[in-house]
Amino acid sequence: MSETQPIVKCLVWDLDNTLWNGTLVEDGHVEVDEAVRKVVVELDARGVLQAVSSRNDHDEAWARLEVLGLAEYFVLPHIGWGPKSESVRRIAEQLNFSLKTIAFIDDLPTERAEVEYHLPEVRCYPAEQAGMLLDLAEFSPPVVTVDARRRRQMYQAGFERDTEREKYQGADEEFLRSLDLVMRIGKARDEEITRVEELTLRTSQMNATGVHYSDAALRSFLSDEHHDVLVVSMTDRFGPHGAVGVMLIEKTTQAWHIKLLATSCRVVSFGAGAVLLRWLTDAAARAGVHLVADFRRTERNRMMEVAYRFAGFGTAECACLASFSPPEGTECLHLVPVRQDPPTTMRVIAPEPHAAGREAEWL
């Protein structure tokens, strides 16, 4: 897709005479064509989120979706009597998606025109096109990653988590402990590489260099004994966060060189970046090597610089630096690591520095 026509990330459905046949208020009993049901299920499998904007009684319409076995496929249902453009706008804001990545489908030309007038970046489709959406390029991502297949579940878990956080009366650290967070750090598997590349491309605030590593470049490191590509994932009692971080580390006998460190902004509030650096510092201390980190200042990654400095990295002259050649415009930060205590807010399962292929809980 072109820059002006990116892949659709969320499709907002009207209900009456669009998702289902008939008008719920007038007909009472409405059904969904199997062709439309197939579209809903397949878009979900492709990682396209789906929401609802419908003029109906919320409880009655949602109950019908549950009877039809489709309620679980929709996030952020906006069922009421307000303007649909406002519903679509709020859905985009709640998902933190650009309007360019939102699509809207409705049987009424007046409703589509109202959305197009107020939200010209949103792509609108007539209901009769519903059965053809799977064949359109904008609904067909070139690669469907592991995380994409469970994107809807991750967002639903996130909404539950946010609701719980708003209700929680205690300190932030107590809330984090209540989540039963588990961070898993492991060597990248072949099927995870595309998601890892996506992280290097999309993450700007928590990317230490702003460098994008292509799918091919990352795959080339998987079989290189001098490099580790590590993927970071998180789960809690609400469900998976998915892959939230990536590290590319070059290893010598004297030092570990962090060529790439990027984490998703979604897990900043959980302290994921700081926990990663503490684990890496502890692992390097146990392995008896120094840490060297590439850092390139950008307009957006001030948080990453603070994280490195807070972890103790600084500028220094050391013989271990002679083994590495950072890209032009990139500075090498250095740390002589010491043992670290594991976090109190989450469990960390990670590779053992002295046991190749073995993972254990950081204790």
CSV table of C-alpha atoms in Angstrom, one decimal:
chain,number,residue,atom,x,y,z
A,1,MET,CA,0.0,0.0,0.0
A,2,SER,CA,1.1,3.6,-0.5
A,3,GLU,CA,1.7,6.1,2.3
A,4,THR,CA,-1.7,7.6,1.7
A,5,GLN,CA,-3.5,4.2,1.7
A,6,PRO,CA,-2.0,2.1,4.5
A,7,ILE,CA,-3.3,-1.2,5.6
A,8,VAL,CA,-6.6,-0.9,7.5
A,9,LYS,CA,-6.0,-1.5,11.2
A,10,CYS,CA,-9.6,-1.2,12.3
A,11,LEU,CA,-12.9,-1.7,10.5
A,12,VAL,CA,-16.0,-0.1,12.1
A,13,TRP,CA,-19.2,-1.9,11.2
A,14,ASP,CA,-22.8,-0.6,11.1
A,15,LEU,CA,-25.2,-3.3,12.2
A,16,ASP,CA,-28.7,-2.9,10.6
A,17,ASN,CA,-28.7,-4.0,6.9
A,18,THR,CA,-24.8,-4.1,7.0
A,19,LEU,CA,-23.5,-6.7,9.5
A,20,TRP,CA,-26.9,-8.4,9.7
A,21,ASN,CA,-29.9,-8.5,7.4
A,22,GLY,CA,-32.8,-6.3,8.5
A,23,THR,CA,-33.4,-3.7,11.2
A,24,LEU,CA,-33.3,-4.9,14.8
A,25,VAL,CA,-35.8,-2.4,16.2
A,26,GLU,CA,-38.4,-3.1,13.4
A,27,ASP,CA,-37.8,-6.8,12.7
A,28,GLY,CA,-36.7,-8.0,16.1
A,29,HIS,CA,-35.1,-11.1,14.7
A,30,VAL,CA,-32.1,-10.5,12.4
A,31,GLU,CA,-29.5,-12.9,11.0
A,32,VAL,CA,-26.0,-12.7,9.5
A,33,ASP,CA,-25.1,-14.1,6.1
A,34,GLU,CA,-22.4,-16.8,6.2
A,35,ALA,CA,-20.3,-14.7,3.8
A,36,VAL,CA,-20.3,-11.8,6.2
A,37,ARG,CA,-19.5,-14.0,9.1
A,38,LYS,CA,-16.6,-15.4,7.2
A,39,VAL,CA,-15.3,-11.8,6.6
A,40,VAL,CA,-15.5,-11.0,10.3
A,41,VAL,CA,-13.7,-14.2,11.3
A,42,GLU,CA,-11.0,-13.9,8.7
A,43,LEU,CA,-10.3,-10.2,9.3
A,44,ASP,CA,-9.8,-11.0,12.9
A,45,ALA,CA,-7.3,-13.8,12.0
A,46,ARG,CA,-5.4,-11.2,9.8
A,47,GLY,CA,-5.0,-8.9,12.8
A,48,VAL,CA,-7.6,-6.3,11.7
A,49,LEU,CA,-9.5,-5.0,14.7
A,50,GLN,CA,-13.2,-4.6,14.3
A,51,ALA,CA,-15.6,-2.2,16.1
A,52,VAL,CA,-19.2,-1.2,15.9
A,53,SER,CA,-21.0,2.2,15.3
A,54,SER,CA,-24.7,1.6,15.2
A,55,ARG,CA,-28.0,3.5,15.9
A,56,ASN,CA,-29.6,1.0,18.2
A,57,ASP,CA,-30.4,0.3,21.8
A,58,HIS,CA,-27.0,-0.9,23.2
A,59,ASP,CA,-28.2,-3.7,25.4
A,60,GLU,CA,-30.6,-5.2,22.8
A,61,ALA,CA,-28.0,-5.0,19.9
A,62,TRP,CA,-25.2,-6.4,22.0
A,63,ALA,CA,-27.4,-9.2,23.2
A,64,ARG,CA,-28.1,-10.1,19.6
A,65,LEU,CA,-24.4,-10.1,18.7
A,66,GLU,CA,-23.8,-12.5,21.5
A,67,VAL,CA,-26.6,-14.8,20.3
A,68,LEU,CA,-25.1,-14.7,16.8
A,69,GLY,CA,-21.7,-15.7,18.3
A,70,LEU,CA,-20.0,-12.5,17.0
A,71,ALA,CA,-19.8,-10.3,20.1
A,72,GLU,CA,-16.3,-11.5,21.0
A,73,TYR,CA,-14.9,-10.3,17.7
A,74,PHE,CA,-15.6,-6.6,18.3
A,75,VAL,CA,-13.8,-4.1,20.5
A,76,LEU,CA,-15.1,-0.7,21.6
A,77,PRO,CA,-18.8,-1.0,20.5
A,78,HIS,CA,-20.4,2.4,20.1
A,79,ILE,CA,-24.1,1.6,20.0
A,80,GLY,CA,-26.4,4.6,20.6
A,81,TRP,CA,-28.0,7.5,18.9
A,82,GLY,CA,-25.1,10.1,18.3
A,83,PRO,CA,-23.4,11.0,15.1
A,84,LYS,CA,-21.4,8.1,13.6
A,85,SER,CA,-18.5,10.3,12.8
A,86,GLU,CA,-18.1,11.0,16.5
A,87,SER,CA,-18.2,7.3,17.3
A,88,VAL,CA,-15.5,6.6,14.7
A,89,ARG,CA,-13.4,9.4,15.9
A,90,ARG,CA,-13.6,8.1,19.5
A,91,ILE,CA,-12.8,4.6,18.4
A,92,ALA,CA,-9.6,5.8,16.6
A,93,GLU,CA,-8.6,7.8,19.7
A,94,GLN,CA,-9.2,5.0,22.1
A,95,LEU,CA,-7.1,2.6,19.9
A,96,ASN,CA,-4.5,5.4,19.3
A,97,PHE,CA,-4.7,4.7,15.6
A,98,SER,CA,-4.3,7.2,12.8
A,99,LEU,CA,-7.6,8.0,11.0
A,100,LYS,CA,-5.8,6.9,7.8
A,101,THR,CA,-5.9,3.3,9.2
A,102,ILE,CA,-9.6,3.3,10.0
A,103,ALA,CA,-12.4,2.0,7.7
A,104,PHE,CA,-16.2,2.3,8.0
A,105,ILE,CA,-18.9,0.3,6.4
A,106,ASP,CA,-22.6,1.2,6.3
A,107,ASP,CA,-25.6,0.6,4.1
A,108,LEU,CA,-26.8,4.2,4.1
A,109,PRO,CA,-25.2,6.8,1.8
A,110,THR,CA,-26.1,9.6,4.2
A,111,GLU,CA,-24.2,7.9,7.1
A,112,ARG,CA,-21.2,7.3,4.9
A,113,ALA,CA,-21.3,10.9,3.7
A,114,GLU,CA,-21.5,12.2,7.3
A,115,VAL,CA,-18.4,10.3,8.3
A,116,GLU,CA,-16.6,11.3,5.1
A,117,TYR,CA,-17.4,15.0,5.6
A,118,HIS,CA,-16.1,15.1,9.2
A,119,LEU,CA,-13.3,12.5,8.9
A,120,PRO,CA,-12.1,12.6,5.3
A,121,GLU,CA,-9.1,10.3,6.0
A,122,VAL,CA,-11.4,7.4,7.0
A,123,ARG,CA,-12.2,5.0,4.1
A,124,CYS,CA,-15.9,4.3,3.7
A,125,TYR,CA,-17.5,1.3,2.0
A,126,PRO,CA,-21.1,0.5,1.1
A,127,ALA,CA,-22.7,-2.6,2.8
A,128,GLU,CA,-22.9,-4.4,-0.5
A,129,GLN,CA,-19.1,-4.6,-0.5
A,130,ALA,CA,-18.9,-6.5,2.8
A,131,GLY,CA,-18.4,-9.9,1.1
A,132,MET,CA,-15.6,-8.6,-1.0
A,133,LEU,CA,-13.4,-6.9,1.7
A,134,LEU,CA,-11.1,-9.9,2.0
A,135,ASP,CA,-10.0,-9.5,-1.6
A,136,LEU,CA,-9.1,-5.8,-1.2
A,137,ALA,CA,-5.4,-5.0,-0.8
A,138,GLU,CA,-6.0,-2.6,2.2
A,139,PHE,CA,-7.5,-5.5,4.2
A,140,SER,CA,-4.7,-7.9,3.2
A,141,PRO,CA,-1.5,-7.4,5.2
A,142,PRO,CA,1.5,-9.0,3.4
A,143,VAL,CA,2.5,-10.9,6.5
A,144,VAL,CA,0.4,-11.9,9.4
A,145,THR,CA,2.6,-12.2,12.5
A,146,VAL,CA,2.0,-14.2,15.6
A,147,ASP,CA,1.0,-11.1,17.5
A,148,ALA,CA,-1.3,-10.0,14.7
A,149,ARG,CA,-3.3,-13.2,15.0
A,150,ARG,CA,-4.1,-12.4,18.6
A,151,ARG,CA,-4.2,-8.6,18.3
A,152,ARG,CA,-7.9,-8.4,19.3
A,153,GLN,CA,-7.4,-10.5,22.5
A,154,MET,CA,-4.4,-8.3,23.4
A,155,TYR,CA,-6.4,-5.1,23.0
A,156,GLN,CA,-9.4,-6.6,24.9
A,157,ALA,CA,-7.0,-7.5,27.8
A,158,GLY,CA,-5.6,-4.0,27.7
A,159,PHE,CA,-9.0,-2.4,28.1
A,160,GLU,CA,-9.7,-4.7,31.1
A,161,ARG,CA,-6.3,-3.8,32.5
A,162,ASP,CA,-6.9,-0.1,32.1
A,163,THR,CA,-10.3,-0.3,33.8
A,164,GLU,CA,-8.8,-2.2,36.7
A,165,ARG,CA,-6.0,0.4,37.0
A,166,GLU,CA,-8.5,3.3,37.2
A,167,LYS,CA,-10.3,1.6,40.0
A,168,TYR,CA,-7.2,0.6,42.0
A,169,GLN,CA,-6.7,2.7,45.1
A,170,GLY,CA,-3.1,1.7,46.1
A,171,ALA,CA,0.3,2.7,44.9
A,172,ASP,CA,1.5,2.0,41.3
A,173,GLU,CA,4.0,-0.6,42.5
A,174,GLU,CA,1.3,-2.5,44.4
A,175,PHE,CA,-0.9,-2.5,41.3
A,176,LEU,CA,1.9,-3.8,39.1
A,177,ARG,CA,2.5,-6.6,41.6
A,178,SER,CA,-1.3,-7.4,41.5
A,179,LEU,CA,-1.1,-8.0,37.8
A,180,ASP,CA,1.1,-11.2,38.1
A,181,LEU,CA,3.3,-9.8,35.3
A,182,VAL,CA,5.8,-12.2,33.6
A,183,MET,CA,8.5,-11.0,31.2
A,184,ARG,CA,10.0,-13.6,29.0
A,185,ILE,CA,13.3,-13.0,27.2
A,186,GLY,CA,14.3,-15.5,24.6
A,187,LYS,CA,16.2,-16.0,21.4
A,188,ALA,CA,14.1,-15.0,18.4
A,189,ARG,CA,12.3,-17.8,16.5
A,190,ASP,CA,11.9,-17.6,12.8
A,191,GLU,CA,8.2,-16.8,13.0
A,192,GLU,CA,8.8,-13.8,15.3
A,193,ILE,CA,11.3,-12.0,13.1
A,194,THR,CA,8.6,-10.0,11.1
A,195,ARG,CA,7.1,-8.7,14.4
A,196,VAL,CA,10.7,-7.8,15.6
A,197,GLU,CA,11.3,-5.9,12.4
A,198,GLU,CA,8.0,-4.1,13.0
A,199,LEU,CA,9.2,-3.0,16.4
A,200,THR,CA,12.4,-1.5,15.1
A,201,LEU,CA,10.4,0.4,12.5
A,202,ARG,CA,7.5,1.7,14.6
A,203,THR,CA,9.2,2.3,18.0
A,204,SER,CA,10.7,5.7,18.1
A,205,GLN,CA,10.5,6.9,21.8
A,206,MET,CA,12.0,3.7,23.2
A,207,ASN,CA,14.5,2.9,20.4
A,208,ALA,CA,18.1,3.6,21.4
A,209,THR,CA,19.4,4.3,17.8
A,210,GLY,CA,16.4,4.9,15.6
A,211,VAL,CA,17.9,2.3,13.2
A,212,HIS,CA,15.6,0.0,11.3
A,213,TYR,CA,16.8,-3.5,10.8
A,214,SER,CA,15.1,-5.3,7.8
A,215,ASP,CA,13.6,-8.7,8.0
A,216,ALA,CA,16.5,-10.1,6.0
A,217,ALA,CA,19.2,-8.5,8.2
A,218,LEU,CA,17.6,-9.8,11.4
A,219,ARG,CA,17.3,-13.3,9.9
A,220,SER,CA,21.0,-13.2,9.0
A,221,PHE,CA,21.9,-12.8,12.7
A,222,LEU,CA,19.9,-15.9,13.8
A,223,SER,CA,22.6,-18.3,12.6
A,224,ASP,CA,25.6,-16.0,13.6
A,225,GLU,CA,27.2,-17.4,16.7
A,226,HIS,CA,28.6,-13.9,17.6
A,227,HIS,CA,25.1,-12.3,17.7
A,228,ASP,CA,22.0,-12.8,19.7
A,229,VAL,CA,18.6,-11.6,18.6
A,230,LEU,CA,16.4,-11.6,21.7
A,231,VAL,CA,12.7,-11.0,21.8
A,232,VAL,CA,10.9,-9.8,24.9
A,233,SER,CA,7.3,-10.7,25.5
A,234,MET,CA,5.0,-10.1,28.5
A,235,THR,CA,1.8,-11.6,29.9
A,236,ASP,CA,-0.3,-10.9,33.0
A,237,ARG,CA,-3.5,-12.2,34.6
A,238,PHE,CA,-5.6,-10.3,31.9
A,239,GLY,CA,-3.8,-11.9,29.0
A,240,PRO,CA,-0.8,-11.5,26.6
A,241,HIS,CA,0.9,-8.2,25.8
A,242,GLY,CA,2.7,-10.0,22.9
A,243,ALA,CA,6.2,-9.2,21.7
A,244,VAL,CA,7.1,-5.9,23.4
A,245,GLY,CA,10.8,-5.6,22.9
A,246,VAL,CA,13.9,-6.6,20.9
A,247,MET,CA,17.6,-6.6,21.6
A,248,LEU,CA,20.4,-7.3,19.1
A,249,ILE,CA,23.6,-8.1,20.9
A,250,GLU,CA,27.1,-8.7,19.5
A,251,LYS,CA,29.2,-10.8,21.8
A,252,THR,CA,33.0,-10.9,22.3
A,253,THR,CA,35.1,-12.4,25.1
A,254,GLN,CA,35.4,-8.9,26.6
A,255,ALA,CA,32.1,-7.3,26.1
A,256,TRP,CA,28.5,-7.5,25.0
A,257,HIS,CA,27.6,-4.8,22.4
A,258,ILE,CA,24.0,-3.7,22.4
A,259,LYS,CA,23.5,-2.7,18.8
A,260,LEU,CA,19.7,-2.4,19.1
A,261,LEU,CA,17.4,-2.0,22.0
A,262,ALA,CA,13.8,-1.1,21.4
A,263,THR,CA,10.7,-1.6,23.5
A,264,SER,CA,7.0,-0.8,22.8
A,265,CYS,CA,5.6,2.4,24.2
A,266,ARG,CA,2.7,0.2,25.4
A,267,VAL,CA,4.8,-1.2,28.3
A,268,VAL,CA,6.6,1.9,29.4
A,269,SER,CA,4.3,2.3,32.4
A,270,PHE,CA,5.3,-1.2,33.5
A,271,GLY,CA,8.9,-0.3,33.6
A,272,ALA,CA,9.8,-2.8,31.0
A,273,GLY,CA,12.8,-0.9,29.6
A,274,ALA,CA,14.4,-0.5,33.0
A,275,VAL,CA,13.8,-4.2,33.9
A,276,LEU,CA,15.5,-5.2,30.6
A,277,LEU,CA,18.6,-3.1,31.3
A,278,ARG,CA,18.8,-4.4,34.8
A,279,TRP,CA,18.6,-8.1,33.6
A,280,LEU,CA,21.2,-7.5,30.9
A,281,THR,CA,23.5,-5.8,33.4
A,282,ASP,CA,23.1,-8.7,35.8
A,283,ALA,CA,23.7,-11.3,33.1
A,284,ALA,CA,26.8,-9.5,31.8
A,285,ALA,CA,28.1,-9.3,35.4
A,286,ARG,CA,27.7,-13.1,35.8
A,287,ALA,CA,29.3,-13.7,32.4
A,288,GLY,CA,32.3,-11.4,33.4
A,289,VAL,CA,32.0,-9.0,30.5
A,290,HIS,CA,31.5,-5.3,30.0
A,291,LEU,CA,28.5,-3.8,28.3
A,292,VAL,CA,28.7,-1.4,25.4
A,293,ALA,CA,25.6,0.3,24.0
A,294,ASP,CA,25.1,2.1,20.8
A,295,PHE,CA,23.0,5.3,21.2
A,296,ARG,CA,22.0,7.9,18.6
A,297,ARG,CA,20.0,10.8,19.9
A,298,THR,CA,16.8,11.5,17.9
A,299,GLU,CA,14.0,14.0,18.3
A,300,ARG,CA,11.9,11.4,20.2
A,301,ASN,CA,14.1,9.0,22.1
A,302,ARG,CA,15.0,11.1,25.1
A,303,MET,CA,13.4,8.5,27.4
A,304,MET,CA,15.8,5.9,26.1
A,305,GLU,CA,18.8,8.1,26.9
A,306,VAL,CA,17.5,8.6,30.4
A,307,ALA,CA,17.1,4.9,30.8
A,308,TYR,CA,20.7,4.2,29.8
A,309,ARG,CA,22.1,6.9,32.0
A,310,PHE,CA,19.9,5.8,35.0
A,311,ALA,CA,21.3,2.3,34.5
A,312,GLY,CA,24.8,3.6,34.9
A,313,PHE,CA,26.0,3.8,31.2
A,314,GLY,CA,28.3,6.6,30.4
A,315,THR,CA,31.2,7.7,28.2
A,316,ALA,CA,34.5,6.0,29.0
A,317,GLU,CA,37.7,4.9,27.4
A,318,CYS,CA,38.1,1.1,27.6
A,319,ALA,CA,40.1,-1.5,25.7
A,320,CYS,CA,36.9,-3.5,25.0
A,321,LEU,CA,35.6,-0.7,22.8
A,322,ALA,CA,38.3,-1.4,20.2
A,323,SER,CA,36.4,-4.5,19.0
A,324,PHE,CA,33.3,-2.5,17.9
A,325,SER,CA,32.7,0.0,15.1
A,326,PRO,CA,29.4,1.9,15.7
A,327,PRO,CA,27.7,3.6,12.8
A,328,GLU,CA,28.5,7.2,12.0
A,329,GLY,CA,26.6,9.6,14.3
A,330,THR,CA,26.3,6.9,17.0
A,331,GLU,CA,28.0,7.1,20.4
A,332,CYS,CA,29.2,4.1,22.4
A,333,LEU,CA,28.1,4.1,26.0
A,334,HIS,CA,30.0,1.9,28.4
A,335,LEU,CA,29.3,0.1,31.6
A,336,VAL,CA,31.3,-2.2,33.9
A,337,PRO,CA,28.4,-4.2,35.2
A,338,VAL,CA,27.7,-5.4,38.8
A,339,ARG,CA,25.1,-7.9,40.0
A,340,GLN,CA,21.5,-6.6,40.1
A,341,ASP,CA,18.5,-7.6,42.1
A,342,PRO,CA,15.5,-8.9,40.1
A,343,PRO,CA,12.4,-6.6,40.0
A,344,THR,CA,9.7,-6.9,42.7
A,345,THR,CA,6.9,-6.1,40.2
A,346,MET,CA,7.3,-9.0,37.8
A,347,ARG,CA,8.9,-12.4,37.2
A,348,VAL,CA,11.6,-12.6,34.5
A,349,ILE,CA,12.3,-15.8,32.6
A,350,ALA,CA,15.5,-15.4,30.6
A,351,PRO,CA,18.5,-17.2,29.1
A,352,GLU,CA,21.2,-18.3,31.4
A,353,PRO,CA,24.6,-16.7,30.4
A,354,HIS,CA,26.6,-19.8,31.2
A,355,ALA,CA,24.2,-22.4,29.8
A,356,ALA,CA,23.5,-22.1,26.1
A,357,GLY,CA,19.9,-22.8,25.3
A,358,ARG,CA,18.8,-22.9,28.9
A,359,GLU,CA,16.2,-20.5,30.4
A,360,ALA,CA,15.5,-19.9,34.0
A,361,GLU,CA,13.7,-17.4,36.3
A,362,TRP,CA,15.9,-14.5,37.4
A,363,LEU,CA,16.2,-15.0,41.1
